[in-house]
Amino acid sequence: MAETIKVKLRIKRFNPEKDKEPWWGEYDVEMDPTDRVLDALHYVKWHIDGTLTLRRSCGHGICGSDAMRINGVNRLACKVLLRDVAPVVTVEPILGLPVIKDLVVDMEPFMAQYRSVMPYFVNDEPPPPRERLQSPEERAVFDDTTKCILCACCTTSCPSFWARGEYVGPAAIVQAHRFIFDSRDRAAAQRLEILNEPDGIWRCRTVYNCTNACPREIKITEAIAEVKKALLFSRL
Ligand code: SF4
Ligand code: F3S
Ligand code: FES
């Protein structure tokens, strides 16, 4: 029989309809070492306490919906193997966004910050007969920031965001970077102006938590530095 491991899951629980304060639920499970934290949470939900509430969809690191704080670090639950975090696994909602229930937070403030940086292609010039061409070198400039899945692991691990929720946050800056440095786009100056606001990019103090938390290994702090440099040398 395949070897199993015993894991104690400590999950921060909160049901606003009946709890005054969050509380810690403890659940002992026996799982395969290569099961993920998401599998263990499913086990709890399906076999021990069906009221446990969490958000997930793809199960494979693509949709970005199961960001949570696992042993104090923001991770996607579907990408963390139990053998790497056992025997005691502490699971909490990501910090800085309102908790709706258990591990589910309200993503709307995060999405509002995302929308604020115009995260879409802008070019009103008449399109050429075939396509707007771009060289491989021009594409490479923003390749890294195209990988973002909007999981919020970065923004909710940033002390500047914890201190002030209005800070636009690293995820929105990553999205702005993706378009600011796209040679076909024409709204870079507008995005830079938005990021130059008091709650914009200058609230970043180069802490690097965001880069360490990103499940897509995007070099977020470097991308932020590139946008800061563009702001310093642009003529708005
Ligand atoms: Fe998630 Fe990385 Fe995108 Fe931040 S930059 S939202 S951590 S994928
Ligand atoms: Fe925050 Fe990342 Fe800057 S953690 S302070 S956004 S480098
Ligand atoms: Fe989709 Fe984890 S469930 S990223």
CSV table of C-alpha atoms and ligand atoms in Angstrom, one decimal:
chain,number,residue,atom,x,y,z
A,1,MET,CA,0.0,0.0,0.0
A,2,ALA,CA,1.3,3.5,-0.9
A,3,GLU,CA,2.7,5.5,2.0
A,4,THR,CA,0.4,8.1,3.5
A,5,ILE,CA,1.1,11.1,5.8
A,6,LYS,CA,-0.9,12.4,8.7
A,7,VAL,CA,-1.7,16.1,8.5
A,8,LYS,CA,-3.3,18.5,11.0
A,9,LEU,CA,-5.1,21.2,9.1
A,10,ARG,CA,-5.7,24.4,11.1
A,11,ILE,CA,-8.2,26.5,9.1
A,12,LYS,CA,-9.3,30.0,10.0
A,13,ARG,CA,-13.1,29.8,9.9
A,14,PHE,CA,-15.6,32.7,9.9
A,15,ASN,CA,-19.3,32.7,9.1
A,16,PRO,CA,-20.5,36.3,9.4
A,17,GLU,CA,-24.1,35.0,9.9
A,18,LYS,CA,-23.2,33.4,13.2
A,19,ASP,CA,-19.6,34.1,14.3
A,20,LYS,CA,-18.6,37.3,16.2
A,21,GLU,CA,-15.0,36.5,15.7
A,22,PRO,CA,-12.9,34.2,13.4
A,23,TRP,CA,-11.9,30.9,15.0
A,24,TRP,CA,-9.5,28.1,14.2
A,25,GLY,CA,-10.9,24.7,13.1
A,26,GLU,CA,-8.6,21.7,13.5
A,27,TYR,CA,-9.0,18.7,11.2
A,28,ASP,CA,-6.8,15.6,11.1
A,29,VAL,CA,-6.5,13.9,7.7
A,30,GLU,CA,-4.5,11.1,6.3
A,31,MET,CA,-3.5,11.7,2.7
A,32,ASP,CA,-1.0,10.9,0.0
A,33,PRO,CA,2.2,12.9,0.4
A,34,THR,CA,1.8,14.2,-3.2
A,35,ASP,CA,-1.8,15.4,-2.6
A,36,ARG,CA,-2.1,19.1,-2.6
A,37,VAL,CA,-3.4,21.4,0.1
A,38,LEU,CA,-6.5,21.8,-2.1
A,39,ASP,CA,-7.1,18.0,-2.0
A,40,ALA,CA,-6.9,18.2,1.8
A,41,LEU,CA,-9.4,21.1,2.0
A,42,HIS,CA,-11.7,19.1,-0.3
A,43,TYR,CA,-11.4,16.1,2.0
A,44,VAL,CA,-12.4,18.2,5.0
A,45,LYS,CA,-15.3,19.8,3.0
A,46,TRP,CA,-16.6,16.5,1.5
A,47,HIS,CA,-16.1,14.1,4.5
A,48,ILE,CA,-15.8,16.2,7.7
A,49,ASP,CA,-17.5,19.6,7.6
A,50,GLY,CA,-19.5,20.5,4.5
A,51,THR,CA,-19.8,24.1,5.7
A,52,LEU,CA,-16.2,24.8,4.9
A,53,THR,CA,-16.2,27.5,2.2
A,54,LEU,CA,-13.4,28.0,-0.3
A,55,ARG,CA,-13.0,29.2,-3.9
A,56,ARG,CA,-11.3,27.1,-6.6
A,57,SER,CA,-11.9,26.2,-10.2
A,58,CYS,CA,-9.2,24.8,-12.5
A,59,GLY,CA,-7.2,22.8,-9.8
A,60,HIS,CA,-4.0,23.3,-11.8
A,61,GLY,CA,-2.6,26.8,-11.2
A,62,ILE,CA,-4.3,28.5,-14.1
A,63,CYS,CA,-7.4,30.2,-12.9
A,64,GLY,CA,-5.9,32.0,-9.9
A,65,SER,CA,-9.0,31.5,-7.7
A,66,ASP,CA,-7.6,29.5,-4.7
A,67,ALA,CA,-5.0,32.0,-3.4
A,68,MET,CA,-4.7,31.6,0.4
A,69,ARG,CA,-2.2,32.0,3.1
A,70,ILE,CA,-0.6,28.7,3.8
A,71,ASN,CA,1.8,28.4,6.8
A,72,GLY,CA,2.0,32.2,6.6
A,73,VAL,CA,2.8,32.5,2.9
A,74,ASN,CA,0.5,33.4,0.0
A,75,ARG,CA,0.2,30.4,-2.3
A,76,LEU,CA,-2.3,28.7,-4.6
A,77,ALA,CA,-3.7,25.7,-2.7
A,78,CYS,CA,-3.7,23.6,-5.8
A,79,LYS,CA,0.1,24.1,-6.3
A,80,VAL,CA,1.3,23.2,-2.8
A,81,LEU,CA,2.1,19.5,-2.0
A,82,LEU,CA,1.2,18.3,1.5
A,83,ARG,CA,4.7,16.7,1.9
A,84,ASP,CA,6.2,20.2,1.6
A,85,VAL,CA,4.1,21.7,4.4
A,86,ALA,CA,3.1,18.9,6.7
A,87,PRO,CA,2.6,17.9,9.5
A,88,VAL,CA,0.7,21.0,10.6
A,89,VAL,CA,-0.7,23.1,7.8
A,90,THR,CA,-2.2,26.5,8.7
A,91,VAL,CA,-4.6,27.9,6.2
A,92,GLU,CA,-6.0,31.5,6.3
A,93,PRO,CA,-7.7,33.8,3.8
A,94,ILE,CA,-5.4,36.2,2.0
A,95,LEU,CA,-4.9,39.5,4.0
A,96,GLY,CA,-6.2,42.9,3.3
A,97,LEU,CA,-9.5,42.1,1.5
A,98,PRO,CA,-12.9,41.7,3.4
A,99,VAL,CA,-13.6,38.1,4.3
A,100,ILE,CA,-17.0,36.9,3.0
A,101,LYS,CA,-16.8,33.4,4.6
A,102,ASP,CA,-14.0,31.2,5.7
A,103,LEU,CA,-11.3,31.3,3.0
A,104,VAL,CA,-13.4,33.3,0.5
A,105,VAL,CA,-12.6,37.1,0.3
A,106,ASP,CA,-14.3,39.8,-1.6
A,107,MET,CA,-12.1,40.4,-4.7
A,108,GLU,CA,-14.0,43.5,-5.8
A,109,PRO,CA,-11.6,46.1,-4.3
A,110,PHE,CA,-8.7,44.2,-6.0
A,111,MET,CA,-10.6,44.1,-9.3
A,112,ALA,CA,-11.4,47.8,-9.1
A,113,GLN,CA,-7.7,48.6,-8.8
A,114,TYR,CA,-7.1,46.3,-11.8
A,115,ARG,CA,-9.7,48.1,-13.9
A,116,SER,CA,-8.3,51.5,-12.8
A,117,VAL,CA,-5.1,51.1,-14.9
A,118,MET,CA,-6.9,50.6,-18.2
A,119,PRO,CA,-5.8,46.9,-18.6
A,120,TYR,CA,-6.8,46.7,-22.3
A,121,PHE,CA,-5.3,47.5,-25.7
A,122,VAL,CA,-5.8,51.2,-26.8
A,123,ASN,CA,-5.1,52.3,-30.4
A,124,ASP,CA,-7.5,54.5,-32.4
A,125,GLU,CA,-5.3,54.7,-35.5
A,126,PRO,CA,-6.8,53.0,-38.5
A,127,PRO,CA,-5.7,49.3,-38.6
A,128,PRO,CA,-3.3,48.3,-41.3
A,129,PRO,CA,-4.7,46.0,-44.0
A,130,ARG,CA,-3.5,42.8,-42.3
A,131,GLU,CA,-2.3,43.3,-38.7
A,132,ARG,CA,-0.4,45.6,-36.3
A,133,LEU,CA,3.1,44.2,-36.6
A,134,GLN,CA,5.5,43.8,-33.7
A,135,SER,CA,9.0,42.4,-33.7
A,136,PRO,CA,10.0,39.5,-31.4
A,137,GLU,CA,12.3,42.1,-29.5
A,138,GLU,CA,9.3,44.4,-29.0
A,139,ARG,CA,7.2,41.6,-27.7
A,140,ALA,CA,9.9,40.4,-25.3
A,141,VAL,CA,9.8,43.7,-23.4
A,142,PHE,CA,6.5,42.8,-21.8
A,143,ASP,CA,6.5,39.0,-22.1
A,144,ASP,CA,6.9,38.4,-18.4
A,145,THR,CA,3.9,40.5,-17.3
A,146,THR,CA,1.5,38.7,-19.8
A,147,LYS,CA,1.7,35.6,-17.5
A,148,CYS,CA,-0.4,37.2,-14.7
A,149,ILE,CA,-3.5,35.2,-13.7
A,150,LEU,CA,-4.9,37.9,-11.3
A,151,CYS,CA,-4.7,35.6,-8.3
A,152,ALA,CA,-3.9,38.5,-5.9
A,153,CYS,CA,-1.1,36.6,-4.1
A,154,CYS,CA,1.2,39.6,-4.7
A,155,THR,CA,-1.0,42.5,-3.7
A,156,THR,CA,-2.3,40.8,-0.5
A,157,SER,CA,1.3,40.1,0.6
A,158,CYS,CA,2.4,43.7,0.3
A,159,PRO,CA,2.9,45.7,3.5
A,160,SER,CA,2.1,48.9,1.7
A,161,PHE,CA,-1.3,47.4,0.7
A,162,TRP,CA,-1.9,46.2,4.2
A,163,ALA,CA,-1.2,49.7,5.6
A,164,ARG,CA,-3.4,51.4,3.0
A,165,GLY,CA,-5.9,49.4,1.0
A,166,GLU,CA,-6.3,52.2,-1.6
A,167,TYR,CA,-2.7,51.5,-2.8
A,168,VAL,CA,-3.1,50.4,-6.4
A,169,GLY,CA,-1.0,47.3,-5.7
A,170,PRO,CA,1.6,45.2,-7.5
A,171,ALA,CA,-1.0,43.2,-9.6
A,172,ALA,CA,-2.5,46.3,-11.1
A,173,ILE,CA,1.0,47.6,-11.9
A,174,VAL,CA,1.9,44.3,-13.6
A,175,GLN,CA,-1.2,44.7,-15.7
A,176,ALA,CA,-0.3,48.3,-16.5
A,177,HIS,CA,3.2,47.2,-17.4
A,178,ARG,CA,1.9,44.7,-19.9
A,179,PHE,CA,0.2,47.5,-21.9
A,180,ILE,CA,2.6,50.4,-21.2
A,181,PHE,CA,5.4,48.6,-22.9
A,182,ASP,CA,3.4,47.2,-25.8
A,183,SER,CA,4.7,49.0,-28.9
A,184,ARG,CA,1.2,48.8,-30.5
A,185,ASP,CA,-0.6,50.5,-27.7
A,186,ARG,CA,-1.1,54.3,-27.5
A,187,ALA,CA,-2.3,54.9,-23.9
A,188,ALA,CA,1.0,54.5,-22.0
A,189,ALA,CA,1.0,58.2,-21.0
A,190,GLN,CA,-2.6,57.9,-19.5
A,191,ARG,CA,-1.7,54.8,-17.5
A,192,LEU,CA,1.5,56.5,-16.2
A,193,GLU,CA,-0.5,59.5,-15.1
A,194,ILE,CA,-2.9,57.2,-13.2
A,195,LEU,CA,0.0,55.4,-11.5
A,196,ASN,CA,1.6,58.8,-10.6
A,197,GLU,CA,-1.4,59.5,-8.3
A,198,PRO,CA,-0.9,59.5,-4.5
A,199,ASP,CA,-2.1,55.9,-4.1
A,200,GLY,CA,-0.2,54.8,-7.2
A,201,ILE,CA,3.1,53.2,-7.8
A,202,TRP,CA,5.2,55.4,-5.4
A,203,ARG,CA,3.6,53.6,-2.5
A,204,CYS,CA,5.8,50.6,-3.5
A,205,ARG,CA,8.8,50.5,-1.1
A,206,THR,CA,10.5,47.7,-3.0
A,207,VAL,CA,9.7,45.1,-0.3
A,208,TYR,CA,9.8,42.2,-2.7
A,209,ASN,CA,7.1,40.2,-0.9
A,210,CYS,CA,5.1,40.4,-4.1
A,211,THR,CA,7.8,38.8,-6.2
A,212,ASN,CA,8.3,36.0,-3.7
A,213,ALA,CA,4.5,35.3,-3.6
A,214,CYS,CA,3.8,35.1,-7.3
A,215,PRO,CA,2.9,31.6,-8.5
A,216,ARG,CA,3.8,32.5,-12.1
A,217,GLU,CA,7.2,33.6,-11.0
A,218,ILE,CA,6.8,37.0,-12.6
A,219,LYS,CA,9.6,39.4,-11.7
A,220,ILE,CA,7.1,41.9,-10.3
A,221,THR,CA,9.5,44.2,-8.4
A,222,GLU,CA,11.6,44.5,-11.6
A,223,ALA,CA,8.4,45.3,-13.6
A,224,ILE,CA,7.5,48.0,-11.0
A,225,ALA,CA,11.0,49.5,-11.3
A,226,GLU,CA,10.6,49.7,-15.1
A,227,VAL,CA,7.3,51.5,-14.8
A,228,LYS,CA,8.8,53.9,-12.1
A,229,LYS,CA,11.7,54.6,-14.5
A,230,ALA,CA,9.3,55.2,-17.4
A,231,LEU,CA,7.5,57.7,-15.1
A,232,LEU,CA,10.7,59.5,-14.1
A,233,PHE,CA,11.9,59.9,-17.7
A,234,SER,CA,8.5,60.5,-19.5
A,235,ARG,CA,7.3,64.0,-20.3
A,236,LEU,CA,3.7,63.7,-19.1
B,1,SF4,FE1,-0.9,36.6,-9.1
B,1,SF4,FE2,1.6,37.0,-10.0
B,1,SF4,FE3,-0.5,38.2,-11.2
B,1,SF4,FE4,0.2,39.0,-8.8
B,1,SF4,S1,1.4,39.1,-10.7
B,1,SF4,S2,-1.9,38.6,-9.4
B,1,SF4,S3,0.9,37.1,-7.8
B,1,SF4,S4,-0.1,36.0,-11.1
B,2,F3S,FE1,4.9,45.8,-2.1
B,2,F3S,FE2,6.1,44.4,-3.9
B,2,F3S,FE3,6.6,47.0,-3.7
B,2,F3S,S1,5.7,43.8,-1.8
B,2,F3S,S2,6.3,47.4,-1.6
B,2,F3S,S3,4.7,46.1,-4.2
B,2,F3S,S4,8.1,45.4,-4.2
B,3,FES,FE1,-7.2,27.4,-10.3
B,3,FES,FE2,-5.7,26.8,-8.2
B,3,FES,S1,-7.8,26.2,-8.6
B,3,FES,S2,-5.3,28.2,-9.8
